[in-house]
Short mmCIF file of C-alpha atoms in Angstrom, two decimals:
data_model
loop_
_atom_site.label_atom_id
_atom_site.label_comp_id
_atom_site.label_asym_id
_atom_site.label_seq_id
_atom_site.Cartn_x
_atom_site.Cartn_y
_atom_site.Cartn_z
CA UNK A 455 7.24 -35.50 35.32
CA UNK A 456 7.06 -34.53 38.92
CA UNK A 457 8.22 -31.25 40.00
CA UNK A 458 11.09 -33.13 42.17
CA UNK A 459 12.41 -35.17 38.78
CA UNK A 460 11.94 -32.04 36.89
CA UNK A 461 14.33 -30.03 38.83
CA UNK A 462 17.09 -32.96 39.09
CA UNK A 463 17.30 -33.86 35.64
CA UNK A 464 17.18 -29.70 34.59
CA UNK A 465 19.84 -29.03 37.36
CA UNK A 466 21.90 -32.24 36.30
CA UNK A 467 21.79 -31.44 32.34
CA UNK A 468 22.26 -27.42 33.00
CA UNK A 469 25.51 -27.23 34.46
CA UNK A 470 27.20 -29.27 32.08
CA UNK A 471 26.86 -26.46 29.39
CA UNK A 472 29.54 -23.76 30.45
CA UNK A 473 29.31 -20.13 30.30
CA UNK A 474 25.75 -20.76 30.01
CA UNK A 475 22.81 -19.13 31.80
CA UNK A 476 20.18 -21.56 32.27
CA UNK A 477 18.59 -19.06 34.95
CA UNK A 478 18.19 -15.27 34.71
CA UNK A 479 17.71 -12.94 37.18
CA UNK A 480 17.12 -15.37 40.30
CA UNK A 481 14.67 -17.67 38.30
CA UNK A 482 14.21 -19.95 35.76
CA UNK A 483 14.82 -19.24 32.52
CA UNK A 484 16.03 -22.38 30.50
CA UNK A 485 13.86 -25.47 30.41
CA UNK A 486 14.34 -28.84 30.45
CA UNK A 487 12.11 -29.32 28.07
CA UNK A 488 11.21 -29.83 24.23
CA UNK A 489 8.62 -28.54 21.56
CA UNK A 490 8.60 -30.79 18.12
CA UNK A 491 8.52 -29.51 15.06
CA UNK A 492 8.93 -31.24 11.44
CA UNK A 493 10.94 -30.79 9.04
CA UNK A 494 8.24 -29.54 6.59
CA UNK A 495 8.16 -26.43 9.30
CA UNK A 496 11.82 -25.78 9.43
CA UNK A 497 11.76 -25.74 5.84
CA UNK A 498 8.95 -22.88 6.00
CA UNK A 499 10.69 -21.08 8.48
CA UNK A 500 13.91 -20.38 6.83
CA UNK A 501 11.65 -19.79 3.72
CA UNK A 502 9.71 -16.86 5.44
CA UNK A 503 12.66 -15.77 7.29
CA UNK A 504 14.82 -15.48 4.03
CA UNK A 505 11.54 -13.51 2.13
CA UNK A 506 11.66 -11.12 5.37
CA UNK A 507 14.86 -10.34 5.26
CA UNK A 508 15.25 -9.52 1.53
CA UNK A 509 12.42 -7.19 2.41
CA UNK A 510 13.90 -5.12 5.16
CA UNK A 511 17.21 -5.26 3.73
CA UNK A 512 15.56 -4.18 0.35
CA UNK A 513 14.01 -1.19 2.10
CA UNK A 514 17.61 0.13 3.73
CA UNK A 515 18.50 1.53 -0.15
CA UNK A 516 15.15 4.00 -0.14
CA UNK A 517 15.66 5.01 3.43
CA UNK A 518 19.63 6.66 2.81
CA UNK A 519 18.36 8.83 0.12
CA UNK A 520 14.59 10.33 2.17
CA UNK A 521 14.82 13.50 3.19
CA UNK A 522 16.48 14.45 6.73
CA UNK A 523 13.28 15.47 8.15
CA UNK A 524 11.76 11.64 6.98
CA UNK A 525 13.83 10.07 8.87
CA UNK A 526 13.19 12.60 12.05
CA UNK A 527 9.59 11.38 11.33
CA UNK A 528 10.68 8.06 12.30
CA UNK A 529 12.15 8.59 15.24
CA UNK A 530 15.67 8.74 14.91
CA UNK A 531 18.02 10.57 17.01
CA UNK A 532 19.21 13.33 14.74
CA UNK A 533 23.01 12.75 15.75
CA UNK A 534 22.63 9.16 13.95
CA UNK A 535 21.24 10.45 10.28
CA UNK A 536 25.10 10.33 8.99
CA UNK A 537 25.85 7.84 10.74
CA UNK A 538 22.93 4.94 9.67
CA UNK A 539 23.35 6.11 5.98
CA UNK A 540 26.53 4.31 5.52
CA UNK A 541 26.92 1.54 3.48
CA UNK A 542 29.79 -0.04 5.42
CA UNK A 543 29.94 -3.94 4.17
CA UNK A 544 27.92 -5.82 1.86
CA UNK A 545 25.23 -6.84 4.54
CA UNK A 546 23.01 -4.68 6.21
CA UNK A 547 23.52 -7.24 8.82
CA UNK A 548 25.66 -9.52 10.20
CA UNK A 549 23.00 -11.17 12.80
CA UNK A 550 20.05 -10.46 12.72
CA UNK A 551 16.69 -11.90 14.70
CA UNK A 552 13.75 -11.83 13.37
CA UNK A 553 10.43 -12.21 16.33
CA UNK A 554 7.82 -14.17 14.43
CA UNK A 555 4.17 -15.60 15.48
CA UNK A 556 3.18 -18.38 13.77
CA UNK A 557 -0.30 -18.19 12.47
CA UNK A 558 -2.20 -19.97 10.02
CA UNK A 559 -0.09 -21.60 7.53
CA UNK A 560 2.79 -19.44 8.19
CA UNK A 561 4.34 -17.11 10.75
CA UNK A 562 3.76 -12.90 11.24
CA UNK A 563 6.72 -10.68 11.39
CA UNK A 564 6.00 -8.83 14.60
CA UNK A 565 10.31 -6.90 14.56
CA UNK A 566 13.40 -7.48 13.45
CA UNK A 567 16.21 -6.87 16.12
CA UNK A 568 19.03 -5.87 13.32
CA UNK A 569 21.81 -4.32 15.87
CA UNK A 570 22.19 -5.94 18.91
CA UNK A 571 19.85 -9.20 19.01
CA UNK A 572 20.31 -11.90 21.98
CA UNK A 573 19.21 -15.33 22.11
CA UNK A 574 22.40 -16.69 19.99
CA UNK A 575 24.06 -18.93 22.16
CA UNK A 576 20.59 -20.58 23.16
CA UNK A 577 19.70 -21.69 19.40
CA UNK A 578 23.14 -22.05 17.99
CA UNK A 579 24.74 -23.58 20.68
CA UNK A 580 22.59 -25.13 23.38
CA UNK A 581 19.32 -26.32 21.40
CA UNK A 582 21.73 -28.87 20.22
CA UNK A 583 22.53 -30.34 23.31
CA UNK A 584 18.96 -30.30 24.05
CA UNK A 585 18.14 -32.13 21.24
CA UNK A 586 20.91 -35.02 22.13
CA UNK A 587 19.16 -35.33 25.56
CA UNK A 588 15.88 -36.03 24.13
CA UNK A 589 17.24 -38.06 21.52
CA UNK A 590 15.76 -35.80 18.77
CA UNK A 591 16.97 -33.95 15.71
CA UNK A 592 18.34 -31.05 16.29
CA UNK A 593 16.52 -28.53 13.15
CA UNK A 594 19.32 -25.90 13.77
CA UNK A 595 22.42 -28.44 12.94
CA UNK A 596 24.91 -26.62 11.12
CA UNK A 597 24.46 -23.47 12.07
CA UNK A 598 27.12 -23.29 14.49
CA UNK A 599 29.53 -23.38 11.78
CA UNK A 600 27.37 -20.77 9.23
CA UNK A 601 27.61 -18.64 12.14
CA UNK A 602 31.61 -18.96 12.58
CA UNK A 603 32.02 -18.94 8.86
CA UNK A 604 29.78 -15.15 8.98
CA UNK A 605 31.25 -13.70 11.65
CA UNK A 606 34.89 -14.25 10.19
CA UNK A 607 34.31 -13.18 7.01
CA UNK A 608 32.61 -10.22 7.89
CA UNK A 609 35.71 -9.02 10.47
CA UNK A 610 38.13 -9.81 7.24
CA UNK A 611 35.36 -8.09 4.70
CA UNK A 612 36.23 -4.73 7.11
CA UNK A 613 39.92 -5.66 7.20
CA UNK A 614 40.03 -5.53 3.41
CA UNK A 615 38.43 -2.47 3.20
CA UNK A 616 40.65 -1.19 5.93
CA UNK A 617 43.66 -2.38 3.84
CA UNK A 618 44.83 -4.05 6.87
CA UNK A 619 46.51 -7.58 7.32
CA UNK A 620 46.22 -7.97 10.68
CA UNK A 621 43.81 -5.60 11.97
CA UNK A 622 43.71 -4.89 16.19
CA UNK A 623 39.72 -6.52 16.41
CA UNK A 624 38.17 -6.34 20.02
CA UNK A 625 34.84 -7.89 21.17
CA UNK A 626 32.92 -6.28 23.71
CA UNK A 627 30.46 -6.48 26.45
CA UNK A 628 29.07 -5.10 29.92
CA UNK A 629 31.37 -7.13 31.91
CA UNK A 630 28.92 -7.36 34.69
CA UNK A 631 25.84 -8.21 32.35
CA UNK A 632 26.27 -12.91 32.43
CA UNK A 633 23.99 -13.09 29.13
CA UNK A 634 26.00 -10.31 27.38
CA UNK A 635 29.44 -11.11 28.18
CA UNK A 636 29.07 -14.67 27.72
CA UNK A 637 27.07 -14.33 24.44
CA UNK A 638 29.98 -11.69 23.11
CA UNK A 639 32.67 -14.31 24.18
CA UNK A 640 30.69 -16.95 22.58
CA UNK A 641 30.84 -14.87 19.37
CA UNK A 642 34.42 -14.46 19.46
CA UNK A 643 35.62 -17.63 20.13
CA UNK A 644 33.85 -19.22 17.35
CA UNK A 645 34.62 -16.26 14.97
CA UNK A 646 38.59 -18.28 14.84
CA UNK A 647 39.86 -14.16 14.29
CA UNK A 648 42.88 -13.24 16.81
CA UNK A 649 41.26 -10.98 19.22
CA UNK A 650 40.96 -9.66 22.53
CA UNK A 651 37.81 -9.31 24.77
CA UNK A 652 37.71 -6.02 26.38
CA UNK A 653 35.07 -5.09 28.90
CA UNK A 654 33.48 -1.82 27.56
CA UNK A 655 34.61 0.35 30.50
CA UNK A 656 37.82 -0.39 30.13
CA UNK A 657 38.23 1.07 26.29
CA UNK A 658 39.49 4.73 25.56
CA UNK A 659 38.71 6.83 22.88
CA UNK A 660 40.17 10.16 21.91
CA UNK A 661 37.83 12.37 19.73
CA UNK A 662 38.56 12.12 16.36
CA UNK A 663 41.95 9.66 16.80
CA UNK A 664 40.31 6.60 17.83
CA UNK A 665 38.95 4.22 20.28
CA UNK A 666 42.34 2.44 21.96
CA UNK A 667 42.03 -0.79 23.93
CA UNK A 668 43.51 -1.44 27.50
CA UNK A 669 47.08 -1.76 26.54
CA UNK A 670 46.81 2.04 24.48
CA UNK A 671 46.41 0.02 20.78
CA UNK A 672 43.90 1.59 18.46
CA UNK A 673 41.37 -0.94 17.67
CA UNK A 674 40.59 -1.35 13.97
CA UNK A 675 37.07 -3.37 14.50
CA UNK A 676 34.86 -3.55 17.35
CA UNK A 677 32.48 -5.92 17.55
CA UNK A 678 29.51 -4.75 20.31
CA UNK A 679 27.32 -7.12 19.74
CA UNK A 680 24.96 -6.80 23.00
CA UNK A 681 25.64 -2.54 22.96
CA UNK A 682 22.71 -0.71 21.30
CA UNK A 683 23.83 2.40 19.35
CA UNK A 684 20.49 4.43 20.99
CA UNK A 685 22.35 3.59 24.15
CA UNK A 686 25.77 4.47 22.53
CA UNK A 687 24.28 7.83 22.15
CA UNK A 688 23.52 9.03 25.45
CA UNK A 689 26.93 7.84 26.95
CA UNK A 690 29.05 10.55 28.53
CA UNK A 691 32.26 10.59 30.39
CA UNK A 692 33.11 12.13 34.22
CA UNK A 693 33.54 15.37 32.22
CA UNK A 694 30.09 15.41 30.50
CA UNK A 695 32.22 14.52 27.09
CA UNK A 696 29.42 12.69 24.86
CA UNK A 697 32.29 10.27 24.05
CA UNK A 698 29.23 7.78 22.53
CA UNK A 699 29.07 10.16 19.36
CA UNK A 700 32.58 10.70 19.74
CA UNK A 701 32.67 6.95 18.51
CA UNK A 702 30.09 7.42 15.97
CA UNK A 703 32.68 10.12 14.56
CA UNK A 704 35.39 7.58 14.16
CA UNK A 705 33.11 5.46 12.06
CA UNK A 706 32.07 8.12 10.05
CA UNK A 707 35.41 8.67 9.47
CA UNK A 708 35.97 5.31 8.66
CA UNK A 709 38.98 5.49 11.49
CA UNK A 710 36.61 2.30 13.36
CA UNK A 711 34.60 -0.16 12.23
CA UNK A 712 31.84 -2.06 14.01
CA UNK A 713 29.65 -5.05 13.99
CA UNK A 714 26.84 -4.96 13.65
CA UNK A 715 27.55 -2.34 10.89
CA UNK A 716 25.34 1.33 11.28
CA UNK A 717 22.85 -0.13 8.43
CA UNK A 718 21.45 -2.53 11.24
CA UNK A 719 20.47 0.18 13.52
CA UNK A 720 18.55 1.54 10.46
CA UNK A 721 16.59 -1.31 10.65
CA UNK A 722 16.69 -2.04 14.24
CA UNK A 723 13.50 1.23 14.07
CA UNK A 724 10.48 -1.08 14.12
CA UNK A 725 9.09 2.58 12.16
CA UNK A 726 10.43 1.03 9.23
CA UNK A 727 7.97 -1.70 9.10
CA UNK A 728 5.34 1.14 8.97
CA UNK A 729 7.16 2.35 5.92
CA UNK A 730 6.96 -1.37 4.17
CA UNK A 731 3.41 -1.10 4.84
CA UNK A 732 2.42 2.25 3.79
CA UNK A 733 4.36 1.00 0.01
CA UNK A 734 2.53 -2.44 0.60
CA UNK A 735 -1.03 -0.47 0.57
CA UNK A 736 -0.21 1.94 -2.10
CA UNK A 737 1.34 -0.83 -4.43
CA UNK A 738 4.41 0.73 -4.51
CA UNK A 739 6.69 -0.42 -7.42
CA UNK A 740 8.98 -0.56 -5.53
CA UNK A 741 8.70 -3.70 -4.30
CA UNK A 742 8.43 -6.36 -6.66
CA UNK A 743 5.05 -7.72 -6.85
CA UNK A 744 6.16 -11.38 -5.71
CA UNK A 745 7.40 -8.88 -3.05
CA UNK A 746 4.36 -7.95 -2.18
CA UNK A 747 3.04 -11.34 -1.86
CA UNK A 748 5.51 -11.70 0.69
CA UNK A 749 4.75 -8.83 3.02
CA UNK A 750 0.87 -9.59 2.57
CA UNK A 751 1.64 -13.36 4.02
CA UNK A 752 4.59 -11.66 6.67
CA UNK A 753 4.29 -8.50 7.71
CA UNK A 754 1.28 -6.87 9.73
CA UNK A 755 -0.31 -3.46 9.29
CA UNK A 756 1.94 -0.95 11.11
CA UNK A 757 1.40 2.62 11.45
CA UNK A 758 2.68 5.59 13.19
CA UNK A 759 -0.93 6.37 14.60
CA UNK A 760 -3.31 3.98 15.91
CA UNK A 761 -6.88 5.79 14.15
CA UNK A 762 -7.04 2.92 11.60
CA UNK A 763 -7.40 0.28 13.62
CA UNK A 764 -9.86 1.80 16.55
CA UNK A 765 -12.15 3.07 13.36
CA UNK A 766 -11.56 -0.49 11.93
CA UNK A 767 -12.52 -2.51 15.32
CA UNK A 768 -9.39 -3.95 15.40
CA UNK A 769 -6.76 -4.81 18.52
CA UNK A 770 -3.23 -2.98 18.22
CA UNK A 771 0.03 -3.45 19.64
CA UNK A 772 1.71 0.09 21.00
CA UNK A 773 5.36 0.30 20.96
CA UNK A 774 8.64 2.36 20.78
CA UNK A 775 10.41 2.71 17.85
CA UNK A 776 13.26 1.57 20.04
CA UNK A 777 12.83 -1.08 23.04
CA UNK A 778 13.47 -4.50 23.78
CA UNK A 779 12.39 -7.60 25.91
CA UNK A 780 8.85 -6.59 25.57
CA UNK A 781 9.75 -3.09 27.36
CA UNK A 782 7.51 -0.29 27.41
CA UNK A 783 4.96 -2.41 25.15
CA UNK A 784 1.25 -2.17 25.43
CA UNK A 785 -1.92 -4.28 24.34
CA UNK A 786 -4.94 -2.78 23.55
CA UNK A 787 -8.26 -4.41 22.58
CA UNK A 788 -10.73 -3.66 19.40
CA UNK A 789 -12.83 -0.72 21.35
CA UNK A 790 -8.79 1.04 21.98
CA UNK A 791 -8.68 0.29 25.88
CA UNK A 792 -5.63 -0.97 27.21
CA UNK A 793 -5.71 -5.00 28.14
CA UNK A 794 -1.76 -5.25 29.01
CA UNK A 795 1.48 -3.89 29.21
CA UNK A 796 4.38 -4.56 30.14
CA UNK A 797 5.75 -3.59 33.93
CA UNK A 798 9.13 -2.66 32.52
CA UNK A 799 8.38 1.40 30.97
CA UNK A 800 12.34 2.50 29.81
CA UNK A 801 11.65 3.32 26.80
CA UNK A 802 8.84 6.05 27.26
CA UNK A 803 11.04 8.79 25.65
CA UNK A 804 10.80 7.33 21.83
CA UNK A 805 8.16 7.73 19.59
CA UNK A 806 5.61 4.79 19.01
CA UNK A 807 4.37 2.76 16.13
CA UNK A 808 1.27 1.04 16.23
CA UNK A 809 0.61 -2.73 14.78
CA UNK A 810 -2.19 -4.80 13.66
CA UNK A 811 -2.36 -7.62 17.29
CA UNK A 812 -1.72 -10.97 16.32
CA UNK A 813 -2.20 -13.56 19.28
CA UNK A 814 0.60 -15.83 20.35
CA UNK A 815 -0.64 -19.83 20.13
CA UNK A 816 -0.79 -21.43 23.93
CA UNK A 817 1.33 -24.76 24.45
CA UNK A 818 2.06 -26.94 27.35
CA UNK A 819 5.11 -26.80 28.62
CA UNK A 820 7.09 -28.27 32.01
CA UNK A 821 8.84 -25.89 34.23
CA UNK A 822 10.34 -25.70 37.89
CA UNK A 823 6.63 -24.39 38.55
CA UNK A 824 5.22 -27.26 37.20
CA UNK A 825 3.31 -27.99 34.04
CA UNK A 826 2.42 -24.37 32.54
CA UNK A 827 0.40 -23.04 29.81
CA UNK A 828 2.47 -20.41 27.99
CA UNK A 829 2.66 -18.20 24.61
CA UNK A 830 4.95 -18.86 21.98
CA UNK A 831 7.51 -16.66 19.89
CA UNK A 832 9.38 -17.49 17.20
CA UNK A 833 13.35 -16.29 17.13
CA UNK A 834 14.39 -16.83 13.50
CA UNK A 835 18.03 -15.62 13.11
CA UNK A 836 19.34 -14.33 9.68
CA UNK A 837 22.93 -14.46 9.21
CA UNK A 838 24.20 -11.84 6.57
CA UNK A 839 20.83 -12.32 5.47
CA UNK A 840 20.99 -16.08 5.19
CA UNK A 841 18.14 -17.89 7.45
CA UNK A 842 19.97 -19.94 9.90
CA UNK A 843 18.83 -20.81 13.39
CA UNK A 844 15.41 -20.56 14.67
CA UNK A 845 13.96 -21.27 18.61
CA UNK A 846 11.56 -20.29 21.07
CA UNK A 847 10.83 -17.94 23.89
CA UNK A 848 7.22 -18.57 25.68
CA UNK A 849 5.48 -16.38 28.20
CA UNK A 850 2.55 -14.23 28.77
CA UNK A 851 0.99 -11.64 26.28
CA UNK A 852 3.97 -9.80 25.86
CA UNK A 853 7.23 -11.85 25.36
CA UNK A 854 9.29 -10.11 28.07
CA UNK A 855 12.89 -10.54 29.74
CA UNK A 856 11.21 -12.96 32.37
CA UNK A 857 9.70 -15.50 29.77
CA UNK A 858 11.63 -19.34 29.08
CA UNK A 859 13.53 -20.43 26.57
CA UNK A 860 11.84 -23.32 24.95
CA UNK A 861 14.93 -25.52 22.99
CA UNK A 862 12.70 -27.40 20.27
CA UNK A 863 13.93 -30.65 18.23
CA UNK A 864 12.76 -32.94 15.37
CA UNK A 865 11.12 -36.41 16.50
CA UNK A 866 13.49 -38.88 14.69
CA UNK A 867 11.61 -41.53 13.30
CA UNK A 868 8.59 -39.25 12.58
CA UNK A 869 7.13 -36.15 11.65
CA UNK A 870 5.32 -34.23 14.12
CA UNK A 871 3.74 -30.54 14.55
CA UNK A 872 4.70 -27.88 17.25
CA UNK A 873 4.35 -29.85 20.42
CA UNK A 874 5.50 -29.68 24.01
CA UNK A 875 6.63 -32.92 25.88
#
């Protein structure tokens, strides 16, 4: 397809799909184009995503009861310790992404993103439509509805809790972010729970009373989807009031609830895959040893210092305990000399972790540039720790908030491995 065609038929198809952002940040982000997978492969993926999950949500029990200065270790803000040893609602949860590689037979766990993950609307939502254009099957149908059917019964798991019948339940968003308020209003609309979205300047809290919406109503559950609680942490008023742990208070206090609940920042520390590891190599009994099996196949060697793997020969992966979009993430080859990283450095401030580098597989793929080579990522979404939808980002190296979104589809009629058009 020429690059003329290629822009028509992406600019035609696009802006039917509302409250979508098909480009980001003045380019292309979206294609108009499809990978193939069979259904043997969506079968493994919500098989490893499910084993995954039951391992990091496994690990969130040990973590509340380690010592204060463990978790310091790890690199959590001290203010949150309380506050990420609650056990709010049955899930660690609610949505979850897990960023997998596929290699070999199966796929690597390189993070979970357990608080605040993005890339919902794409695979829940829009791969579908995809799919109908290229008159394939789409390997996420269904989900849509899982994901309704979680998010409401989650919101009425707090209000039971709360002992309320009709709890005051507000979603919100940077109003001025596209991909964040759209993705939050997404959420709510398919959650079928009477709400209100409220952008998150516009909500008041009063320390130790509550957080009160627009009209002066306290809100009973909050769901801040796209708002990271390291962020939460740092946020201060005009009067220097650190009105972010102000909120943490209230849901200590059980006087707020929130989505996702304070387990999920827990696990949002990618230092807690250097934990599963370190019980991995000492054959810890605490995991199970089908358990094991799993992380062997899944997870990657992850440390909190890098020694192992330049005495071992072997490339790493530097990053921050807490980033996203690639941020602040470094390459470096089997002699320990940096080969990339990432032009966005935000996260500087956190402590690192070090993992075992795994290289993305290069596919073809069509773009407003052209036909491109790119590298590709595997989101694989877990849904109160059900495996649900699954999709692709592809870049460079290091999967960053520049690289595409890849929709991918079943060939109907046939089976057929990871392919681009």
């Amino acid at each position: 397809m020429d690059k003329k065609a290629y822009h028509d038929k992406r600019k035609r198809f696009y802006r039917k799909i509302n409250h979508f952002w098909a480009d980001l940040y003045g380019e292309e982000y979206a294609l108009y184009d499809i990978a193939y997978i069979d259904r043997t492969e969506r079968e493994r993926i919500r098989t490893v995503s499910e084993r995954i999950g039951k391992i990091f949500f496994k690990v969130c029990s040990l973590l509340r009861e380690v010592p204060d200065r463990t978790l310091i270790e790890m690199g959590f803000p001290k203010e949150t310790l309380s506050f990420i040893r609650l056990k709010s609602i049955a899930s660690e949860s609610v949505i979850a992404r897990l960023d997998l590689i596929p290699y070999g037979a199966g796929y690597k766990c390189i993070e979970i993103n357990a608080d605040t993950p993005t890339f919902i609307k794409e695979l829940f939502h829009v791969n579908s439509e995809v799919c109908k254009e290229f008159a394939a099957e789409d390997p996420n149908e269904g989900m849509e509805r899982l994901l309704s059917k979680e998010v409401c019964g989650s919101i009425e798991q707090y209000a039971r809790k709360l002992k309320l019948k009709t709890p005051n339940v507000v979603f919100t968003a940077h109003e001025d972010n596209l991909e964040d308020r759209e993705t939050v209003r997404y959420i709510q609309k398919l959650s079928g729970v009477a709400s209100n979205f409220i952008p998150l300047h516009k909500l008041e809290i009063q320390r130790g009373i509550g957080l009160f919406d627009e009209k002066g109503s306290r809100i009973d559950i909050l769901y801040r989807q796209t708002f990271p609680i390291e962020n939460l942490i740092s946020d201060e008023d005009a009067d220097g009031n650190r009105i972010g742990l102000w909120l943490l208070e209230l849901v200590e206090a059980e006087k707020l609830a929130i989505i996702n609940p304070p387990s999920a920042f827990m696990l949002q520390n990618k230092a807690v895959q250097a934990v599963i590891w370190g019980l991995h190599m000492e054959e810890h009994p605490f995991f199970t040893k089908e358990e094991h099996v799993w992380i062997e196949e899944s997870f990657l060697p992850t440390y909190l210092e890098p020694d192992i793997f330049i005495m071992s020969g072997l490339s790493f992966v530097k990053k921050p305990v807490f980033g996203r979009e690639g941020d602040t993430v470094e390459i470096y080859n089997h002699e320990g000399f940096l080969t990339h990283a990432d032009a966005q450095q935000s996260y500087t401030e956190y402590l690192p972790v070090y993992q075992q580098y795994v290289e993305h597989p290069a596919v073809d793929f069509n773009s407003e540039k052209g036909k491109q080579k790119g590298r590709l990522l595997l989101g694989s979404f877990l849904l109160n720790g059900k495996p649900s939808a699954a999709g692709y980002r592809i870049g460079g190296a290091i999967t960053n908030n520049l690289s595409y979104y890849l929709p991918f589809g079943i060939k109907k009629g046939g089976e057929k491995n990871v392919d681009s058009t």
